[in-house]
Amino acid sequence: DAGVTQSPTHLIKTRGQQVTLRCSPKSGHDTVSWYQQALGQGPQFIFQYYEEEERQRGNFPDRFSGHQFPNYSSELNVNALLLGDSALYLCASSLRIQRGPRETQYFGPGTRLLVL
Amino acid sequence: GQQLNQSPQSMFIQEGEDVSMNCTSSSIFNTWLWYKQDPGEGPVLLIALYKAGELTSNGRLTAQFGITRKDSFLNISASIPSDVGIYFCAGQGVGTYKYIFGTGTRLKVLA
């Protein structure tokens, strides 16, 4: 049973550049959430995708955008990178439960982004 | 960003000791999840709680969903060196899909 996979594992970019991170959900899952984790902090919710649409968004600027594909995989795009965007970016997948939220999320290993 | 209050922030314990940590929120949650994260890796799910008062075990780990729905507790019995890591709680509020994470408890076990 394949777990959540993310690529690349590490990335170095310079300020102003754009980056795309990729995620494949756990087998059987249809929902993908993205989180940003700064050093020494807990993960912060960026957004969640279900049925190829953004279902909910956290307090992140429009520079952060995403996409979900028909096979449920997802991408996170960040434009105009700032130094403060340096963090571990985590993808979590879940299976939507028909009667409301309560989705149990499983995380991938993350992508470490360094912005110079 | 928004984070839940988690305590203690860090703790050193002797191997074989029991460990307790908790997480509190100012708002009501429908779901509590507990994760363990090792350096440079993604969080690994330990226990999921879906109902107020629920008590769930996973090996030496036991977690409880507080009856007020504003807190949760995690206990580790007979700690071993591989329990070292950062433990995070995560709560999902009513009518929302996002999880809010705690500030983390850093556990160090002395052999």
PDB file of N, CA and C in Angstrom, chain A residues 33 35 37 40-45 48 55-59 88 90 96-97 100-110 112, chain B residues 1-3 30-31 33 35 37 40-45 48 50-51 69 88 92-93 95-103 106:
ATOM      1  N   SER A  33      -4.363  17.949   1.091  1.00  0.00           N
ATOM      2  CA  SER A  33      -4.169  19.212   1.807  1.00  0.00           C
ATOM      3  C   SER A  33      -2.688  19.554   1.807  1.00  0.00           C
ATOM      4  N   TYR A  35       0.370  21.935   3.690  1.00  0.00           N
ATOM      5  CA  TYR A  35       0.743  22.656   4.899  1.00  0.00           C
ATOM      6  C   TYR A  35       2.158  23.205   4.726  1.00  0.00           C
ATOM      7  N   GLN A  37       5.421  24.231   7.127  1.00  0.00           N
ATOM      8  CA  GLN A  37       5.960  24.098   8.474  1.00  0.00           C
ATOM      9  C   GLN A  37       7.292  24.831   8.571  1.00  0.00           C
ATOM     10  N   GLY A  40      10.769  24.709  13.856  1.00  0.00           N
ATOM     11  CA  GLY A  40      10.383  24.818  15.251  1.00  0.00           C
ATOM     12  C   GLY A  40       8.908  25.076  15.492  1.00  0.00           C
ATOM     13  N   GLN A  41       8.109  25.013  14.438  1.00  0.00           N
ATOM     14  CA  GLN A  41       6.678  25.275  14.578  1.00  0.00           C
ATOM     15  C   GLN A  41       5.850  24.097  14.091  1.00  0.00           C
ATOM     16  N   GLY A  42       4.563  24.140  14.394  1.00  0.00           N
ATOM     17  CA  GLY A  42       3.660  23.142  13.866  1.00  0.00           C
ATOM     18  C   GLY A  42       3.253  23.495  12.440  1.00  0.00           C
ATOM     19  N   PRO A  43       2.760  22.531  11.683  1.00  0.00           N
ATOM     20  CA  PRO A  43       2.310  22.806  10.306  1.00  0.00           C
ATOM     21  C   PRO A  43       1.159  23.809  10.280  1.00  0.00           C
ATOM     22  N   GLN A  44       1.166  24.663   9.251  1.00  0.00           N
ATOM     23  CA  GLN A  44       0.105  25.649   9.035  1.00  0.00           C
ATOM     24  C   GLN A  44      -0.620  25.289   7.737  1.00  0.00           C
ATOM     25  N   PHE A  45      -1.950  25.252   7.813  1.00  0.00           N
ATOM     26  CA  PHE A  45      -2.784  24.864   6.673  1.00  0.00           C
ATOM     27  C   PHE A  45      -2.731  25.906   5.563  1.00  0.00           C
ATOM     28  N   GLN A  48      -6.846  23.004   0.773  1.00  0.00           N
ATOM     29  CA  GLN A  48      -7.236  21.629   0.533  1.00  0.00           C
ATOM     30  C   GLN A  48      -7.933  21.509  -0.814  1.00  0.00           C
ATOM     31  N   ARG A  55     -11.128  23.528  -1.856  1.00  0.00           N
ATOM     32  CA  ARG A  55     -12.306  23.422  -0.998  1.00  0.00           C
ATOM     33  C   ARG A  55     -12.232  24.386   0.191  1.00  0.00           C
ATOM     34  N   GLN A  56     -11.017  24.603   0.676  1.00  0.00           N
ATOM     35  CA  GLN A  56     -10.831  25.537   1.788  1.00  0.00           C
ATOM     36  C   GLN A  56      -9.415  26.077   1.720  1.00  0.00           C
ATOM     37  N   ARG A  57      -9.250  27.321   2.176  1.00  0.00           N
ATOM     38  CA  ARG A  57      -7.956  27.976   2.121  1.00  0.00           C
ATOM     39  C   ARG A  57      -7.612  28.574   3.465  1.00  0.00           C
ATOM     40  N   GLY A  58      -6.352  28.499   3.834  1.00  0.00           N
ATOM     41  CA  GLY A  58      -5.884  29.130   5.063  1.00  0.00           C
ATOM     42  C   GLY A  58      -5.429  30.556   4.785  1.00  0.00           C
ATOM     43  N   ASN A  59      -4.748  31.165   5.748  1.00  0.00           N
ATOM     44  CA  ASN A  59      -4.320  32.559   5.631  1.00  0.00           C
ATOM     45  C   ASN A  59      -3.011  32.686   4.867  1.00  0.00           C
ATOM     46  N   LEU A  88       9.448  23.654   5.396  1.00  0.00           N
ATOM     47  CA  LEU A  88       9.119  22.296   4.956  1.00  0.00           C
ATOM     48  C   LEU A  88       7.667  22.324   4.489  1.00  0.00           C
ATOM     49  N   LEU A  90       4.466  20.293   3.437  1.00  0.00           N
ATOM     50  CA  LEU A  90       3.911  18.960   3.656  1.00  0.00           C
ATOM     51  C   LEU A  90       2.605  18.786   2.912  1.00  0.00           C
ATOM     52  N   ARG A  96     -12.450  11.461   1.666  1.00  0.00           N
ATOM     53  CA  ARG A  96     -13.597  12.244   2.079  1.00  0.00           C
ATOM     54  C   ARG A  96     -14.696  11.326   2.614  1.00  0.00           C
ATOM     55  N   ILE A  97     -15.192  11.684   3.799  1.00  0.00           N
ATOM     56  CA  ILE A  97     -16.279  10.920   4.405  1.00  0.00           C
ATOM     57  C   ILE A  97     -17.568  11.650   4.090  1.00  0.00           C
ATOM     58  N   GLY A 100     -19.891  14.984   6.347  1.00  0.00           N
ATOM     59  CA  GLY A 100     -19.122  16.056   6.970  1.00  0.00           C
ATOM     60  C   GLY A 100     -17.634  15.763   7.024  1.00  0.00           C
ATOM     61  N   PRO A 101     -16.867  16.633   7.637  1.00  0.00           N
ATOM     62  CA  PRO A 101     -15.406  16.453   7.731  1.00  0.00           C
ATOM     63  C   PRO A 101     -15.033  15.195   8.520  1.00  0.00           C
ATOM     64  N   ARG A 102     -14.118  15.303   9.473  1.00  0.00           N
ATOM     65  CA  ARG A 102     -13.599  14.164  10.231  1.00  0.00           C
ATOM     66  C   ARG A 102     -12.751  13.265   9.352  1.00  0.00           C
ATOM     67  N   GLU A 103     -11.996  13.899   8.477  1.00  0.00           N
ATOM     68  CA  GLU A 103     -11.108  13.119   7.630  1.00  0.00           C
ATOM     69  C   GLU A 103      -9.776  12.939   8.340  1.00  0.00           C
ATOM     70  N   THR A 104      -9.288  11.717   8.376  1.00  0.00           N
ATOM     71  CA  THR A 104      -7.995  11.438   8.987  1.00  0.00           C
ATOM     72  C   THR A 104      -6.919  11.664   7.942  1.00  0.00           C
ATOM     73  N   GLN A 105      -5.955  12.543   8.258  1.00  0.00           N
ATOM     74  CA  GLN A 105      -4.955  12.936   7.290  1.00  0.00           C
ATOM     75  C   GLN A 105      -3.640  12.211   7.513  1.00  0.00           C
ATOM     76  N   TYR A 106      -3.051  11.740   6.419  1.00  0.00           N
ATOM     77  CA  TYR A 106      -1.759  11.062   6.432  1.00  0.00           C
ATOM     78  C   TYR A 106      -0.774  11.917   5.642  1.00  0.00           C
ATOM     79  N   PHE A 107       0.391  12.154   6.236  1.00  0.00           N
ATOM     80  CA  PHE A 107       1.354  13.072   5.641  1.00  0.00           C
ATOM     81  C   PHE A 107       2.424  12.361   4.826  1.00  0.00           C
ATOM     82  N   GLY A 108       2.945  13.091   3.842  1.00  0.00           N
ATOM     83  CA  GLY A 108       4.115  12.667   3.113  1.00  0.00           C
ATOM     84  C   GLY A 108       5.372  13.131   3.826  1.00  0.00           C
ATOM     85  N   PRO A 109       6.546  12.833   3.256  1.00  0.00           N
ATOM     86  CA  PRO A 109       7.815  13.192   3.914  1.00  0.00           C
ATOM     87  C   PRO A 109       8.155  14.668   3.807  1.00  0.00           C
ATOM     88  N   GLY A 110       7.476  15.397   2.903  1.00  0.00           N
ATOM     89  CA  GLY A 110       7.711  16.830   2.789  1.00  0.00           C
ATOM     90  C   GLY A 110       8.756  17.196   1.742  1.00  0.00           C
ATOM     91  N   ARG A 112      11.649  20.166   1.386  1.00  0.00           N
ATOM     92  CA  ARG A 112      12.353  21.249   2.096  1.00  0.00           C
ATOM     93  C   ARG A 112      12.726  22.309   1.072  1.00  0.00           C
TER      94      ARG A 112
ATOM     95  N   GLY B   1       0.750  32.315  12.623  1.00  0.00           N
ATOM     96  CA  GLY B   1      -0.440  31.552  12.296  1.00  0.00           C
ATOM     97  C   GLY B   1      -1.078  30.969  13.534  1.00  0.00           C
ATOM     98  N   GLN B   2      -2.280  30.460  13.367  1.00  0.00           N
ATOM     99  CA  GLN B   2      -3.022  29.906  14.499  1.00  0.00           C
ATOM    100  C   GLN B   2      -2.437  28.567  14.934  1.00  0.00           C
ATOM    101  N   GLN B   3      -2.219  28.407  16.244  1.00  0.00           N
ATOM    102  CA  GLN B   3      -1.716  27.152  16.788  1.00  0.00           C
ATOM    103  C   GLN B   3      -2.431  26.865  18.106  1.00  0.00           C
ATOM    104  N   ASN B  30     -14.215  18.739  16.423  1.00  0.00           N
ATOM    105  CA  ASN B  30     -14.904  17.491  16.106  1.00  0.00           C
ATOM    106  C   ASN B  30     -13.969  16.301  16.053  1.00  0.00           C
ATOM    107  N   THR B  31     -12.697  16.577  15.779  1.00  0.00           N
ATOM    108  CA  THR B  31     -11.716  15.516  15.613  1.00  0.00           C
ATOM    109  C   THR B  31     -10.387  15.964  16.201  1.00  0.00           C
ATOM    110  N   LEU B  33      -6.312  14.601  16.258  1.00  0.00           N
ATOM    111  CA  LEU B  33      -5.311  13.659  15.775  1.00  0.00           C
ATOM    112  C   LEU B  33      -4.009  13.908  16.530  1.00  0.00           C
ATOM    113  N   TYR B  35       0.169  13.170  16.246  1.00  0.00           N
ATOM    114  CA  TYR B  35       1.238  12.794  15.331  1.00  0.00           C
ATOM    115  C   TYR B  35       2.583  12.812  16.050  1.00  0.00           C
ATOM    116  N   GLN B  37       6.693  13.414  14.911  1.00  0.00           N
ATOM    117  CA  GLN B  37       7.532  13.852  13.804  1.00  0.00           C
ATOM    118  C   GLN B  37       9.004  13.758  14.187  1.00  0.00           C
ATOM    119  N   GLY B  40      13.335  16.386  10.003  1.00  0.00           N
ATOM    120  CA  GLY B  40      13.428  16.301   8.558  1.00  0.00           C
ATOM    121  C   GLY B  40      12.428  15.390   7.893  1.00  0.00           C
ATOM    122  N   GLU B  41      11.473  14.867   8.662  1.00  0.00           N
ATOM    123  CA  GLU B  41      10.477  13.955   8.091  1.00  0.00           C
ATOM    124  C   GLU B  41       9.071  14.499   8.292  1.00  0.00           C
ATOM    125  N   GLY B  42       8.108  13.862   7.620  1.00  0.00           N
ATOM    126  CA  GLY B  42       6.726  14.261   7.794  1.00  0.00           C
ATOM    127  C   GLY B  42       6.132  13.656   9.054  1.00  0.00           C
ATOM    128  N   PRO B  43       5.077  14.273   9.589  1.00  0.00           N
ATOM    129  CA  PRO B  43       4.411  13.726  10.774  1.00  0.00           C
ATOM    130  C   PRO B  43       3.810  12.346  10.478  1.00  0.00           C
ATOM    131  N   VAL B  44       3.904  11.459  11.470  1.00  0.00           N
ATOM    132  CA  VAL B  44       3.329  10.119  11.348  1.00  0.00           C
ATOM    133  C   VAL B  44       2.137  10.034  12.288  1.00  0.00           C
ATOM    134  N   LEU B  45       1.003   9.613  11.766  1.00  0.00           N
ATOM    135  CA  LEU B  45      -0.213   9.530  12.561  1.00  0.00           C
ATOM    136  C   LEU B  45      -0.096   8.441  13.623  1.00  0.00           C
ATOM    137  N   ALA B  48      -6.194   8.661  16.205  1.00  0.00           N
ATOM    138  CA  ALA B  48      -7.276   9.540  15.767  1.00  0.00           C
ATOM    139  C   ALA B  48      -8.451   9.394  16.730  1.00  0.00           C
ATOM    140  N   TYR B  50     -12.559  10.751  17.478  1.00  0.00           N
ATOM    141  CA  TYR B  50     -13.679  11.343  16.751  1.00  0.00           C
ATOM    142  C   TYR B  50     -14.872  11.721  17.629  1.00  0.00           C
ATOM    143  N   LYS B  51     -14.825  11.350  18.924  1.00  0.00           N
ATOM    144  CA  LYS B  51     -15.993  11.586  19.759  1.00  0.00           C
ATOM    145  C   LYS B  51     -15.566  12.061  21.137  1.00  0.00           C
ATOM    146  N   ARG B  69     -14.676  18.952  24.564  1.00  0.00           N
ATOM    147  CA  ARG B  69     -14.322  19.021  23.136  1.00  0.00           C
ATOM    148  C   ARG B  69     -13.309  20.132  22.850  1.00  0.00           C
ATOM    149  N   PHE B  88       2.828  16.207  18.032  1.00  0.00           N
ATOM    150  CA  PHE B  88       1.894  17.278  17.707  1.00  0.00           C
ATOM    151  C   PHE B  88       0.463  16.787  17.856  1.00  0.00           C
ATOM    152  N   GLN B  92      -9.628  19.506  14.384  1.00  0.00           N
ATOM    153  CA  GLN B  92     -10.463  19.952  13.267  1.00  0.00           C
ATOM    154  C   GLN B  92     -11.773  20.486  13.838  1.00  0.00           C
ATOM    155  N   GLY B  93     -12.058  21.754  13.537  1.00  0.00           N
ATOM    156  CA  GLY B  93     -13.230  22.396  14.108  1.00  0.00           C
ATOM    157  C   GLY B  93     -14.520  22.017  13.402  1.00  0.00           C
ATOM    158  N   GLY B  95     -17.539  22.241  11.005  1.00  0.00           N
ATOM    159  CA  GLY B  95     -17.803  22.826   9.697  1.00  0.00           C
ATOM    160  C   GLY B  95     -16.580  23.281   8.932  1.00  0.00           C
ATOM    161  N   THR B  96     -15.413  22.757   9.264  1.00  0.00           N
ATOM    162  CA  THR B  96     -14.195  23.131   8.561  1.00  0.00           C
ATOM    163  C   THR B  96     -13.411  21.882   8.184  1.00  0.00           C
ATOM    164  N   TYR B  97     -12.610  21.983   7.150  1.00  0.00           N
ATOM    165  CA  TYR B  97     -11.815  20.851   6.701  1.00  0.00           C
ATOM    166  C   TYR B  97     -10.369  20.936   7.160  1.00  0.00           C
ATOM    167  N   LYS B  98      -9.938  22.131   7.599  1.00  0.00           N
ATOM    168  CA  LYS B  98      -8.529  22.275   7.937  1.00  0.00           C
ATOM    169  C   LYS B  98      -8.263  21.762   9.341  1.00  0.00           C
ATOM    170  N   TYR B  99      -7.033  21.337   9.567  1.00  0.00           N
ATOM    171  CA  TYR B  99      -6.569  20.971  10.888  1.00  0.00           C
ATOM    172  C   TYR B  99      -5.661  22.079  11.410  1.00  0.00           C
ATOM    173  N   ILE B 100      -5.845  22.408  12.693  1.00  0.00           N
ATOM    174  CA  ILE B 100      -4.970  23.345  13.380  1.00  0.00           C
ATOM    175  C   ILE B 100      -4.050  22.529  14.272  1.00  0.00           C
ATOM    176  N   PHE B 101      -2.748  22.803  14.173  1.00  0.00           N
ATOM    177  CA  PHE B 101      -1.773  22.026  14.920  1.00  0.00           C
ATOM    178  C   PHE B 101      -1.356  22.721  16.206  1.00  0.00           C
ATOM    179  N   GLY B 102      -0.915  21.911  17.144  1.00  0.00           N
ATOM    180  CA  GLY B 102      -0.362  22.436  18.375  1.00  0.00           C
ATOM    181  C   GLY B 102       1.072  22.892  18.173  1.00  0.00           C
ATOM    182  N   THR B 103       1.626  23.457  19.233  1.00  0.00           N
ATOM    183  CA  THR B 103       2.985  23.990  19.187  1.00  0.00           C
ATOM    184  C   THR B 103       4.030  22.884  19.316  1.00  0.00           C
ATOM    185  N   ARG B 106       8.415  18.387  22.612  1.00  0.00           N
ATOM    186  CA  ARG B 106       9.666  17.724  22.246  1.00  0.00           C
ATOM    187  C   ARG B 106      10.044  16.771  23.367  1.00  0.00           C
TER     188      ARG B 106
END
